[in-house]
Amino acid sequence: MNNLSGIAASNGIAIAKAYILAAPDLSFEKKKVENTATEIERLNKALEISKQELEKIKENARKSLGDEHAEIFSAHLLVLSDPELINPIQDKIKTDQVNAEAALEDVANMFIDMFKAMENEYMRERAADIQDVTKRVMAHLLDVTFPDPALIDEEVVVIAEDLTPSDTAQLNKQFVKGFTTNIGGRTSHSAIMARSLEIPAVVGTKTVTEEVKKDDMLIVDGIDGKVIINPSEEELATYKQKQEDFAKQKEVWAQLKDEPTISADGTHVELVANIGTPEDVVGVLNNGGEGVGLYRTEFLYMGKSELPTEDEQFEAYKSVLEQMGEKPVVVRTLDIGGDKELSYLKLPEEMNPFLGFRAIRLCLERDDIFRTQLRALLRASTYGNLKIMFPMIATLDEFRQAKALLLEEKDNLKNEGVSVSDDIEIGIMVEIPSTAVIARQFAKEVDFFSIGTNDLIQYTMAADRMNERVSYLYQPYHPAILSLVNNVIEAAHAEGKWAGMCGEMAGDSIAIPILLGLGLDEFSMSATSILPARTQIKDLSKDELASYKDQLLAMSTADEVEAFIREKTNQ
Ligand code: PEP
Ligand code: MG
């Protein structure tokens, strides 16, 4: 038995059998066969199962993503029933007396090559359809699972090299009890999504896909970052107990659900949540969130085949605002790029996507996309307490341009007779070190700051947040990070503005006392972190923590900072 360690990405304990979501090994041996009828029968059976699977996937896609998305699978189903493809495979088995795998591969490759060579783009896309479908049929011939998150219909723990944000969005919480991946860190988007779905997760195990076989029993300990493969009776009992203890702990936290967040010496701070979809709002309210501090709107744009319309976006924003009532909702404009791709935008591949054409950079160039989003937001503004912020702002000029477009669209809407709120605060995310350094200059023009430490740390430490090999450099308590954060908070306060934080650091139990002492006004975190944070803050003295500020900023290492805080706060 082999137990693995990784990064605790979403708390809770999951116990279920493994479902491997990885490209299966489809290698096979080409063989001569005597009984061609049996081979044809095997082929037909594999075709039949593939069709049933695709019907199911199509239906799931229709329900969760809409008709248009489901059409991709109709095309795949057509391929599977096309006699022009199927007959030659059967003929080849008979005439060449080869196994079904070999015949399928030969004939499919011939069609794939033929379609790929065509001028017409539509026909070239058919090559991709045949490729996809052939893989599925091949997997059934070889009796290996061809994974698809949409097909999961029993309780499992999902195992994958990594999960893309759209894979994660497809996971059905009813069946997916947890997940664990080879790569990724606490701030990779799969980890962030796991927290909003409240699914226990351990990421960055490096080897889980190699160690675990289909149907192995697994325990995912998202509290301590461990994965236990085929646990003994004793281990099972221990973890069932841990699962129960965690459930009880949650009940204790829940007692503070409707309480404000006030430190032991009377300072009020706001604990708000990060969300990705309107459906996440239920979790925010259930976990006592005092608002939404970061609505990552890019999920509206993902898992689709084209850009969302203005009306579609308006409905999503309105839904979030209405559900939150008077509570503040900070919406971040589109932050695509980095690890979040939109295939239909067909952006050229980049060497360093996190340093490339993403977020506000893309929006300012593609202002057609940006204006649509701004209009949808402005139209929704009368339904609640909306604040808007722009991601990845590196220069004041970018902020000014983005704000000008917002104001232009506001005028346009007003001229069209549409009512728009006049009290929308406009802020920026501070995720780029240069912006944190000259926060004083920004503070004169923005209404608020929200510090995005997931990116701020990766850029300050020059360590890719997706790469677990450099995850040791993801150091939220590094004095350089504290110094930047302090600079932003001081700059905001000097201009009478507020400073929040929406990076994962805001929900971290070592960082919380530091941030409270530095004077952070708003902490935005995964909904499930809110109640533990409120419980913690209730017992902290802000004045005492503030008195440590100079000492902390003068420290040399993150370890020193951590040890100091642990000692002062008994952690
Ligand atoms: C951040 O960078 O800290 C942040 C909150 O944004 P994202 O994680 O979506 O990049
Ligand atoms: Mg970011």
Coordinates of C-alpha atoms and ligand atoms in Angstrom, one line a residue:
M1 CA 0.0 0.0 0.0
N2 CA 1.2 3.4 -0.9
N3 CA 0.0 6.6 0.8
L4 CA 0.7 10.0 -0.8
S5 CA 1.1 13.5 0.3
G6 CA 0.0 16.5 -1.6
I7 CA -1.4 20.0 -1.1
A8 CA -4.6 20.2 1.0
A9 CA -6.7 22.1 -1.5
S10 CA -10.2 21.8 -0.1
N11 CA -11.1 20.6 3.3
G12 CA -13.1 17.6 4.4
I13 CA -12.6 13.8 4.1
A14 CA -13.8 11.8 1.1
I15 CA -13.9 8.0 1.1
A16 CA -14.9 6.3 -2.2
K17 CA -13.5 4.2 -5.0
A18 CA -11.2 5.8 -7.7
Y19 CA -12.4 7.1 -11.0
I20 CA -9.4 7.7 -13.2
L21 CA -9.9 10.7 -15.4
A22 CA -6.9 10.4 -17.6
A23 CA -6.2 9.5 -21.2
P24 CA -6.3 5.7 -21.2
D25 CA -3.5 3.6 -22.7
L26 CA -5.0 2.5 -26.1
S27 CA -2.0 0.6 -27.4
F28 CA -2.8 -2.9 -28.7
E29 CA -1.2 -5.7 -30.7
K30 CA -2.2 -6.2 -34.3
K31 CA -3.2 -9.9 -34.6
K32 CA -4.3 -12.3 -37.3
V33 CA -7.6 -13.9 -36.4
E34 CA -9.3 -17.1 -37.5
N35 CA -12.8 -16.3 -36.3
T36 CA -13.7 -13.1 -38.0
A37 CA -17.3 -13.3 -37.0
T38 CA -16.3 -13.0 -33.3
E39 CA -14.2 -9.9 -34.1
I40 CA -17.1 -8.3 -35.9
E41 CA -19.3 -9.1 -32.9
R42 CA -16.7 -7.4 -30.6
L43 CA -16.6 -4.4 -32.8
N44 CA -20.4 -4.1 -32.9
K45 CA -20.6 -4.4 -29.2
A46 CA -18.0 -1.7 -28.7
L47 CA -19.9 0.5 -31.1
E48 CA -23.1 -0.1 -29.3
I49 CA -21.7 0.8 -25.8
S50 CA -20.0 3.9 -27.3
K51 CA -23.4 5.0 -28.7
Q52 CA -25.1 4.5 -25.4
E53 CA -22.4 6.5 -23.6
L54 CA -22.6 9.3 -26.1
E55 CA -26.4 9.5 -25.7
K56 CA -25.9 9.9 -22.0
I57 CA -23.2 12.5 -22.3
K58 CA -25.2 14.4 -24.8
E59 CA -28.2 14.5 -22.5
N60 CA -26.0 15.6 -19.6
A61 CA -24.4 18.3 -21.7
R62 CA -27.8 19.5 -22.9
K63 CA -29.0 19.8 -19.3
S64 CA -26.0 21.5 -17.9
L65 CA -24.5 23.4 -20.8
G66 CA -27.4 23.8 -23.3
D67 CA -28.5 22.5 -26.7
E68 CA -25.6 24.0 -28.6
H69 CA -23.0 22.2 -26.6
A70 CA -24.9 19.0 -26.9
E71 CA -24.7 19.2 -30.7
I72 CA -21.0 18.2 -30.6
F73 CA -22.2 14.8 -29.4
S74 CA -24.9 14.5 -32.0
A75 CA -22.1 14.8 -34.6
H76 CA -20.2 12.0 -32.8
L77 CA -23.2 9.8 -32.8
L78 CA -23.6 10.3 -36.5
V79 CA -20.1 9.2 -37.1
L80 CA -20.7 6.0 -35.1
S81 CA -23.7 5.1 -37.3
D82 CA -22.2 6.1 -40.6
P83 CA -22.0 3.0 -42.8
E84 CA -19.3 4.6 -44.9
L85 CA -17.0 4.3 -41.9
I86 CA -18.4 1.1 -40.2
N87 CA -18.7 -1.1 -43.3
P88 CA -15.0 -0.8 -44.4
I89 CA -13.9 -1.7 -40.8
Q90 CA -16.0 -4.9 -40.9
D91 CA -14.8 -5.6 -44.4
K92 CA -11.2 -5.2 -43.3
I93 CA -11.7 -7.7 -40.5
K94 CA -13.1 -10.2 -43.0
T95 CA -10.7 -9.8 -45.8
D96 CA -7.4 -9.1 -43.9
Q97 CA -8.4 -11.5 -41.0
V98 CA -7.2 -9.0 -38.5
N99 CA -8.5 -8.1 -35.0
A100 CA -11.1 -5.4 -34.6
E101 CA -8.6 -3.0 -33.0
A102 CA -6.3 -3.1 -36.1
A103 CA -9.1 -2.8 -38.6
L104 CA -10.6 0.2 -36.6
E105 CA -7.3 2.0 -36.5
D106 CA -6.5 1.5 -40.1
V107 CA -9.8 2.6 -41.5
A108 CA -10.2 5.5 -39.0
N109 CA -6.7 6.8 -39.8
M110 CA -7.5 6.7 -43.5
F111 CA -10.6 8.9 -43.0
I112 CA -8.8 11.2 -40.6
D113 CA -6.0 11.8 -43.0
M114 CA -8.4 12.3 -45.8
F115 CA -10.5 14.9 -43.9
K116 CA -7.5 16.6 -42.5
A117 CA -6.2 17.3 -46.0
M118 CA -9.3 19.1 -47.1
E119 CA -9.5 22.8 -47.6
N120 CA -12.9 23.2 -46.0
E121 CA -12.7 23.9 -42.3
Y122 CA -15.9 22.1 -41.6
M123 CA -14.6 19.0 -43.2
R124 CA -11.3 19.3 -41.3
E125 CA -13.3 19.4 -38.0
R126 CA -14.9 16.1 -39.0
A127 CA -11.4 14.6 -38.7
A128 CA -11.4 15.6 -35.0
D129 CA -14.8 14.0 -34.6
I130 CA -13.7 10.7 -36.0
Q131 CA -10.5 10.8 -33.9
D132 CA -12.6 11.3 -30.7
V133 CA -15.1 8.6 -31.5
T134 CA -12.5 6.1 -32.6
K135 CA -10.7 6.5 -29.2
R136 CA -13.9 5.8 -27.4
V137 CA -14.6 2.7 -29.4
M138 CA -11.0 1.5 -29.1
A139 CA -11.2 1.9 -25.3
H140 CA -14.3 -0.4 -25.3
L141 CA -12.6 -3.0 -27.5
L142 CA -9.6 -3.0 -25.1
D143 CA -11.9 -2.9 -22.1
V144 CA -10.3 0.2 -20.5
T145 CA -12.4 3.1 -19.2
F146 CA -12.8 6.0 -21.4
P147 CA -13.3 8.7 -18.8
D148 CA -15.7 11.5 -19.0
P149 CA -16.7 13.5 -15.9
A150 CA -20.3 13.8 -17.2
L151 CA -20.7 10.0 -17.2
I152 CA -20.0 9.5 -13.5
D153 CA -23.1 8.1 -11.8
E154 CA -21.8 6.4 -8.6
E155 CA -19.8 7.7 -5.7
V156 CA -16.2 8.2 -6.6
V157 CA -13.0 10.1 -6.0
V158 CA -11.7 11.5 -9.3
I159 CA -8.1 11.0 -10.1
A160 CA -6.4 13.1 -12.8
E161 CA -3.1 14.6 -13.9
D162 CA -4.9 17.9 -13.6
L163 CA -8.4 19.1 -13.9
T164 CA -9.2 22.0 -16.2
P165 CA -11.7 24.5 -14.9
S166 CA -14.3 23.2 -17.3
D167 CA -13.7 19.6 -16.2
T168 CA -14.2 20.8 -12.6
A169 CA -17.3 22.6 -13.6
Q170 CA -18.8 19.4 -14.9
L171 CA -18.2 17.4 -11.7
N172 CA -21.5 16.4 -10.2
K173 CA -21.2 16.9 -6.4
Q174 CA -23.8 14.2 -5.8
F175 CA -21.4 11.5 -7.0
V176 CA -17.9 13.1 -7.0
K177 CA -17.0 12.9 -3.3
G178 CA -13.5 14.2 -3.7
F179 CA -10.6 14.6 -6.1
T180 CA -6.9 14.4 -6.3
T181 CA -4.4 15.4 -9.0
N182 CA -0.7 15.1 -9.8
I183 CA -0.2 18.8 -10.4
G184 CA -1.5 22.1 -9.2
G185 CA -1.3 24.1 -6.1
R186 CA -3.7 25.7 -3.6
T187 CA -4.4 28.5 -6.0
S188 CA -4.7 26.6 -9.2
H189 CA -8.3 27.0 -10.5
S190 CA -9.2 23.4 -10.0
A191 CA -8.4 23.8 -6.3
I192 CA -10.4 27.0 -6.1
M193 CA -13.4 25.3 -7.8
A194 CA -13.1 22.4 -5.4
R195 CA -13.6 24.8 -2.5
S196 CA -16.6 26.5 -4.1
L197 CA -18.1 23.1 -4.8
E198 CA -17.2 22.1 -1.2
I199 CA -15.6 18.9 -2.5
P200 CA -12.5 17.6 -0.5
A201 CA -9.4 17.8 -2.7
V202 CA -5.7 17.1 -2.5
V203 CA -3.6 18.4 -5.5
G204 CA 0.0 18.3 -6.4
T205 CA 0.6 14.6 -5.3
K206 CA 2.9 14.3 -8.3
T207 CA 2.2 10.5 -8.9
V208 CA -1.4 9.7 -7.9
T209 CA -2.3 8.7 -11.5
E210 CA 0.5 6.2 -11.5
E211 CA -0.1 4.8 -8.1
V212 CA -3.9 4.3 -8.3
K213 CA -5.7 1.7 -10.4
K214 CA -9.3 1.8 -11.4
D215 CA -11.7 0.9 -8.5
D216 CA -9.0 1.1 -5.8
M217 CA -10.5 2.4 -2.6
L218 CA -9.3 5.8 -1.7
I219 CA -9.4 8.2 1.2
V220 CA -8.8 11.9 0.3
D221 CA -7.9 13.9 3.4
G222 CA -8.3 17.5 2.2
I223 CA -7.6 18.7 5.7
D224 CA -4.0 17.4 6.0
G225 CA -3.3 16.9 2.3
K226 CA -3.0 13.1 2.3
V227 CA -4.3 10.3 0.0
I228 CA -4.6 6.8 1.3
I229 CA -4.8 4.0 -1.3
N230 CA -6.7 0.9 -0.4
P231 CA -6.8 1.7 3.4
S232 CA -6.7 -1.0 6.0
E233 CA -9.7 -1.5 8.3
E234 CA -7.9 0.5 11.0
E235 CA -7.2 3.4 8.7
L236 CA -10.8 3.4 7.4
A237 CA -12.1 3.6 11.0
T238 CA -9.7 6.4 11.8
Y239 CA -10.8 8.4 8.8
K240 CA -14.5 7.8 9.4
Q241 CA -13.9 9.2 12.8
K242 CA -12.1 12.2 11.3
Q243 CA -15.0 12.7 8.9
E244 CA -17.4 12.8 11.8
D245 CA -15.2 15.1 13.8
F246 CA -15.1 17.5 10.8
A247 CA -18.9 17.4 10.5
K248 CA -19.2 18.3 14.2
Q249 CA -16.6 21.0 13.9
K250 CA -18.7 22.5 11.1
E251 CA -21.7 22.5 13.4
V252 CA -19.8 24.6 15.9
W253 CA -18.7 27.0 13.3
A254 CA -22.2 27.3 12.0
Q255 CA -23.3 28.9 15.3
L256 CA -21.6 32.1 14.1
K257 CA -23.4 32.1 10.7
D258 CA -25.5 35.2 11.3
E259 CA -23.0 37.1 13.5
P260 CA -20.9 40.0 12.4
T261 CA -17.1 39.5 12.4
I262 CA -15.7 41.4 15.3
S263 CA -12.3 41.0 16.9
A264 CA -11.8 40.5 20.6
D265 CA -11.1 44.3 21.0
G266 CA -14.1 45.4 18.9
T267 CA -12.9 45.9 15.3
H268 CA -15.3 44.9 12.6
V269 CA -14.0 43.4 9.4
E270 CA -16.0 42.0 6.5
L271 CA -15.8 38.4 5.7
V272 CA -17.0 37.9 2.1
A273 CA -16.8 35.1 -0.4
N274 CA -15.3 34.3 -3.7
I275 CA -17.7 32.8 -6.2
G276 CA -17.6 31.5 -9.8
T277 CA -21.3 31.1 -10.7
P278 CA -24.7 32.3 -9.5
E279 CA -25.3 28.8 -8.0
D280 CA -22.4 29.4 -5.6
V281 CA -24.4 32.1 -3.8
V282 CA -26.4 29.6 -1.8
G283 CA -23.1 28.4 -0.3
V284 CA -22.1 31.9 0.5
L285 CA -25.3 32.6 2.4
N286 CA -25.2 29.2 4.1
N287 CA -21.7 29.9 5.3
G288 CA -22.5 33.3 6.7
G289 CA -20.8 35.4 4.0
E290 CA -21.3 39.2 4.4
G291 CA -21.1 39.7 0.7
V292 CA -19.3 38.6 -2.4
G293 CA -15.7 39.9 -2.6
L294 CA -14.8 38.3 -5.9
Y295 CA -17.2 37.0 -8.6
R296 CA -14.9 35.4 -11.1
T297 CA -17.0 36.0 -14.2
E298 CA -14.9 34.0 -16.6
F299 CA -16.8 30.8 -15.8
L300 CA -19.7 32.4 -17.8
Y301 CA -17.4 32.3 -20.8
M302 CA -16.0 28.8 -20.4
G303 CA -17.4 25.4 -21.3
K304 CA -19.2 27.0 -24.3
S305 CA -18.7 27.3 -28.0
E306 CA -19.1 31.1 -28.2
L307 CA -19.1 34.3 -26.2
P308 CA -22.0 34.7 -23.8
T309 CA -24.5 37.3 -24.9
E310 CA -25.2 40.6 -23.1
D311 CA -28.6 39.2 -21.9
E312 CA -27.2 35.9 -20.7
Q313 CA -24.6 37.8 -18.7
F314 CA -27.2 40.3 -17.4
E315 CA -29.3 37.4 -16.1
A316 CA -26.3 35.9 -14.2
Y317 CA -25.3 39.2 -12.6
K318 CA -28.8 40.1 -11.7
S319 CA -29.3 36.7 -10.1
V320 CA -26.2 37.1 -7.9
L321 CA -27.2 40.7 -7.0
E322 CA -30.8 39.8 -6.2
Q323 CA -29.8 36.7 -4.1
M324 CA -27.3 38.8 -2.1
G325 CA -29.9 41.6 -1.4
E326 CA -28.2 44.6 0.2
K327 CA -24.9 42.8 0.7
P328 CA -22.0 44.0 -1.5
V329 CA -21.1 42.1 -4.6
V330 CA -17.7 42.8 -6.1
V331 CA -17.7 41.6 -9.7
R332 CA -14.4 41.2 -11.5
T333 CA -14.5 41.8 -15.2
L334 CA -13.3 39.0 -17.5
D335 CA -10.0 37.5 -16.5
I336 CA -9.3 35.0 -19.3
G337 CA -5.8 33.8 -20.2
G338 CA -3.3 32.2 -17.9
D339 CA -4.7 28.7 -17.1
K340 CA -8.2 29.8 -18.3
E341 CA -8.6 29.4 -22.0
L342 CA -11.4 30.1 -24.4
S343 CA -11.0 27.8 -27.4
Y344 CA -13.5 29.8 -29.5
L345 CA -11.4 33.0 -29.2
K346 CA -8.6 31.2 -31.0
L347 CA -5.8 33.1 -29.3
P348 CA -2.3 32.2 -30.4
E349 CA -0.4 30.0 -28.0
E350 CA 2.0 31.9 -25.8
M351 CA 5.3 30.9 -24.2
N352 CA 4.3 32.4 -20.9
P353 CA 0.5 32.7 -20.7
F354 CA 0.5 34.0 -17.1
L355 CA 2.6 36.9 -18.4
G356 CA 0.8 37.3 -21.6
F357 CA -2.3 38.6 -23.3
R358 CA -4.8 38.1 -20.5
A359 CA -7.4 39.8 -18.4
I360 CA -7.6 43.6 -18.8
R361 CA -5.0 43.4 -21.6
L362 CA -7.3 41.3 -23.7
C363 CA -10.4 43.3 -22.8
L364 CA -8.9 46.7 -23.7
E365 CA -7.9 45.3 -27.1
R366 CA -11.1 43.4 -27.7
D367 CA -13.3 46.1 -26.4
D368 CA -16.3 44.6 -28.2
I369 CA -16.1 41.7 -25.7
F370 CA -15.5 44.1 -22.8
R371 CA -18.3 46.5 -23.6
T372 CA -20.8 43.7 -23.8
Q373 CA -19.8 42.7 -20.3
L374 CA -19.8 46.2 -19.0
R375 CA -23.3 46.8 -20.4
A376 CA -24.6 43.7 -18.8
L377 CA -23.1 44.7 -15.4
L378 CA -24.5 48.2 -15.6
R379 CA -28.0 47.0 -16.5
A380 CA -27.8 44.6 -13.5
S381 CA -26.6 47.4 -11.2
T382 CA -30.0 48.4 -10.0
Y383 CA -30.8 45.0 -8.6
G384 CA -28.4 45.1 -5.7
N385 CA -25.2 46.5 -4.3
L386 CA -22.7 46.2 -7.2
K387 CA -19.0 47.1 -7.2
I388 CA -16.9 46.5 -10.3
M389 CA -13.2 45.7 -10.4
F390 CA -10.7 45.2 -13.2
P391 CA -8.1 42.4 -13.0
M392 CA -4.4 42.5 -13.7
I393 CA -4.1 46.3 -13.7
A394 CA -0.4 47.1 -14.3
T395 CA -0.6 50.8 -15.1
L396 CA -2.8 53.7 -14.3
D397 CA -3.4 54.2 -17.9
E398 CA -5.0 50.7 -18.1
F399 CA -7.3 51.6 -15.2
R400 CA -8.2 55.0 -16.8
Q401 CA -9.0 53.3 -20.2
A402 CA -11.1 50.6 -18.5
K403 CA -13.0 53.2 -16.4
A404 CA -13.6 55.4 -19.4
L405 CA -15.2 52.5 -21.3
L406 CA -17.4 51.8 -18.4
L407 CA -18.5 55.4 -18.1
E408 CA -19.1 55.5 -21.9
E409 CA -21.3 52.5 -21.8
K410 CA -23.1 54.0 -18.8
D411 CA -23.9 57.1 -20.8
N412 CA -25.0 55.0 -23.8
L413 CA -27.4 53.0 -21.6
K414 CA -28.8 56.1 -20.0
N415 CA -29.3 57.6 -23.5
E416 CA -31.2 54.5 -24.4
G417 CA -33.4 55.0 -21.4
V418 CA -32.0 52.2 -19.3
S419 CA -31.7 52.9 -15.6
V420 CA -28.2 52.4 -14.1
S421 CA -27.1 52.8 -10.5
D422 CA -25.1 55.9 -9.7
D423 CA -23.4 54.3 -6.7
I424 CA -21.2 51.7 -8.3
E425 CA -17.7 51.7 -6.7
I426 CA -15.0 51.1 -9.3
G427 CA -11.8 49.4 -8.0
I428 CA -8.9 47.3 -9.1
M429 CA -7.3 44.0 -8.2
V430 CA -3.8 44.5 -7.0
E431 CA -2.0 41.4 -8.5
I432 CA 1.0 42.9 -10.1
P433 CA 3.9 44.0 -7.9
S434 CA 4.4 47.4 -9.7
T435 CA 0.8 48.3 -8.9
A436 CA 1.3 47.4 -5.2
V437 CA 4.5 49.5 -5.1
I438 CA 2.8 52.6 -6.4
A439 CA -0.5 52.0 -4.7
R440 CA -0.5 55.6 -3.4
Q441 CA -0.9 56.9 -6.9
F442 CA -3.6 54.4 -7.7
A443 CA -5.5 55.2 -4.5
K444 CA -6.2 58.7 -5.6
E445 CA -8.2 57.4 -8.6
V446 CA -9.8 54.1 -7.5
D447 CA -12.6 53.5 -5.1
F448 CA -11.1 50.4 -3.6
F449 CA -8.3 47.8 -3.8
S450 CA -8.7 44.0 -3.7
I451 CA -5.4 42.3 -3.4
G452 CA -5.1 39.2 -5.5
T453 CA -2.4 37.4 -3.7
N454 CA -2.6 34.3 -5.9
D455 CA -1.1 36.2 -8.7
L456 CA 0.7 38.8 -6.6
I457 CA 2.8 36.1 -4.9
Q458 CA 3.5 34.3 -8.2
Y459 CA 4.7 37.5 -9.8
T460 CA 6.7 38.7 -6.8
M461 CA 8.4 35.4 -6.2
A462 CA 8.6 34.6 -9.9
A463 CA 7.0 31.2 -9.3
D464 CA 4.3 29.7 -11.5
R465 CA 1.3 29.1 -9.3
M466 CA 0.4 26.0 -11.3
N467 CA 3.8 24.3 -10.9
E468 CA 4.0 22.2 -7.8
R469 CA 7.8 21.9 -8.2
V470 CA 8.1 25.5 -7.3
S471 CA 5.2 25.6 -4.9
Y472 CA 7.7 26.0 -2.0
L473 CA 8.1 29.6 -3.3
Y474 CA 4.4 30.3 -2.9
Q475 CA 5.1 32.1 0.4
P476 CA 2.2 34.3 1.5
Y477 CA 4.1 35.2 4.7
H478 CA 7.3 36.2 3.0
P479 CA 8.2 39.7 4.3
A480 CA 8.3 41.0 0.7
I481 CA 4.6 40.0 0.3
L482 CA 3.7 41.5 3.7
S483 CA 5.5 44.7 2.7
L484 CA 3.5 45.0 -0.5
V485 CA 0.2 44.2 1.2
N486 CA 1.0 46.7 3.9
N487 CA 1.8 49.3 1.2
V488 CA -1.6 48.8 -0.5
I489 CA -3.6 49.0 2.8
E490 CA -1.8 52.2 3.9
A491 CA -2.2 53.8 0.5
A492 CA -6.0 53.0 0.5
H493 CA -6.4 54.4 4.0
A494 CA -4.4 57.5 3.3
E495 CA -7.0 58.4 0.7
G496 CA -10.0 57.3 2.7
K497 CA -10.6 54.2 0.6
W498 CA -10.9 50.5 1.6
A499 CA -8.6 47.6 1.0
G500 CA -9.7 44.0 0.7
M501 CA -8.0 40.8 -0.3
C502 CA -9.5 38.1 -2.5
G503 CA -6.5 35.8 -3.0
E504 CA -6.4 32.6 -1.0
M505 CA -4.2 34.2 1.6
A506 CA -7.2 36.0 3.0
G507 CA -8.6 32.7 4.3
D508 CA -5.3 31.4 5.7
S509 CA -5.2 31.0 9.5
I510 CA -1.7 32.2 9.8
A511 CA -2.2 35.2 7.5
I512 CA -5.5 36.3 9.1
P513 CA -3.9 37.7 12.3
I514 CA -1.2 39.4 10.2
L515 CA -3.8 41.0 7.9
L516 CA -6.0 42.0 10.8
G517 CA -3.0 43.8 12.3
L518 CA -2.1 45.5 9.0
G519 CA -5.6 46.9 8.9
L520 CA -7.2 45.0 6.1
D521 CA -10.9 45.9 5.8
E522 CA -12.3 43.1 3.8
F523 CA -11.3 39.4 3.6
S524 CA -12.7 37.5 0.6
M525 CA -12.3 33.7 0.7
S526 CA -13.8 30.4 -0.3
A527 CA -17.2 30.3 1.3
T528 CA -16.2 27.3 3.5
S529 CA -13.4 29.3 5.1
I530 CA -15.7 32.1 6.3
L531 CA -16.9 30.5 9.5
P532 CA -13.6 29.1 10.7
A533 CA -12.1 32.6 10.0
R534 CA -14.9 34.3 12.0
T535 CA -14.3 32.0 14.9
Q536 CA -10.6 32.8 14.8
I537 CA -11.0 36.6 14.5
K538 CA -13.4 36.7 17.5
D539 CA -10.5 35.7 19.7
L540 CA -7.8 38.0 18.2
S541 CA -6.9 41.5 19.4
K542 CA -6.4 43.8 16.5
D543 CA -4.4 46.4 18.5
E544 CA -2.0 43.8 19.8
L545 CA -1.5 42.4 16.3
A546 CA -1.0 45.9 14.9
S547 CA 1.7 46.5 17.5
Y548 CA 3.8 43.7 15.8
K549 CA 3.7 45.3 12.4
D550 CA 7.2 46.8 12.3
Q551 CA 8.7 43.7 13.8
L552 CA 7.0 41.5 11.2
L553 CA 8.0 43.7 8.2
A554 CA 11.6 43.7 9.4
M555 CA 11.8 39.9 9.5
S556 CA 14.0 38.0 6.9
T557 CA 12.0 34.9 6.1
A558 CA 8.5 33.5 5.8
D559 CA 9.4 30.9 8.4
E560 CA 10.3 33.5 11.0
V561 CA 7.0 35.3 10.4
E562 CA 5.1 32.0 10.7
A563 CA 6.8 30.9 13.9
F564 CA 6.2 34.3 15.4
I565 CA 2.5 34.3 14.6
R566 CA 2.1 30.7 15.7
E567 CA 3.5 31.6 19.0
K568 CA 1.5 34.8 19.5
T569 CA -1.8 33.2 18.5
N570 CA -1.3 29.7 19.9
Q571 CA -1.5 27.8 16.6
Ligands
PEP1 C1 -5.7 36.3 -7.4 O1 -4.9 36.4 -8.3 O2 -5.3 36.4 -6.2 C2 -7.1 36.2 -7.7 C3 -8.0 36.2 -6.7 O3 -7.5 36.0 -8.9 P1 -7.4 34.5 -9.7 O4 -7.1 33.5 -8.6 O5 -8.7 34.3 -10.3 O6 -6.3 34.8 -10.6
MG2 MG -5.5 36.7 -10.3

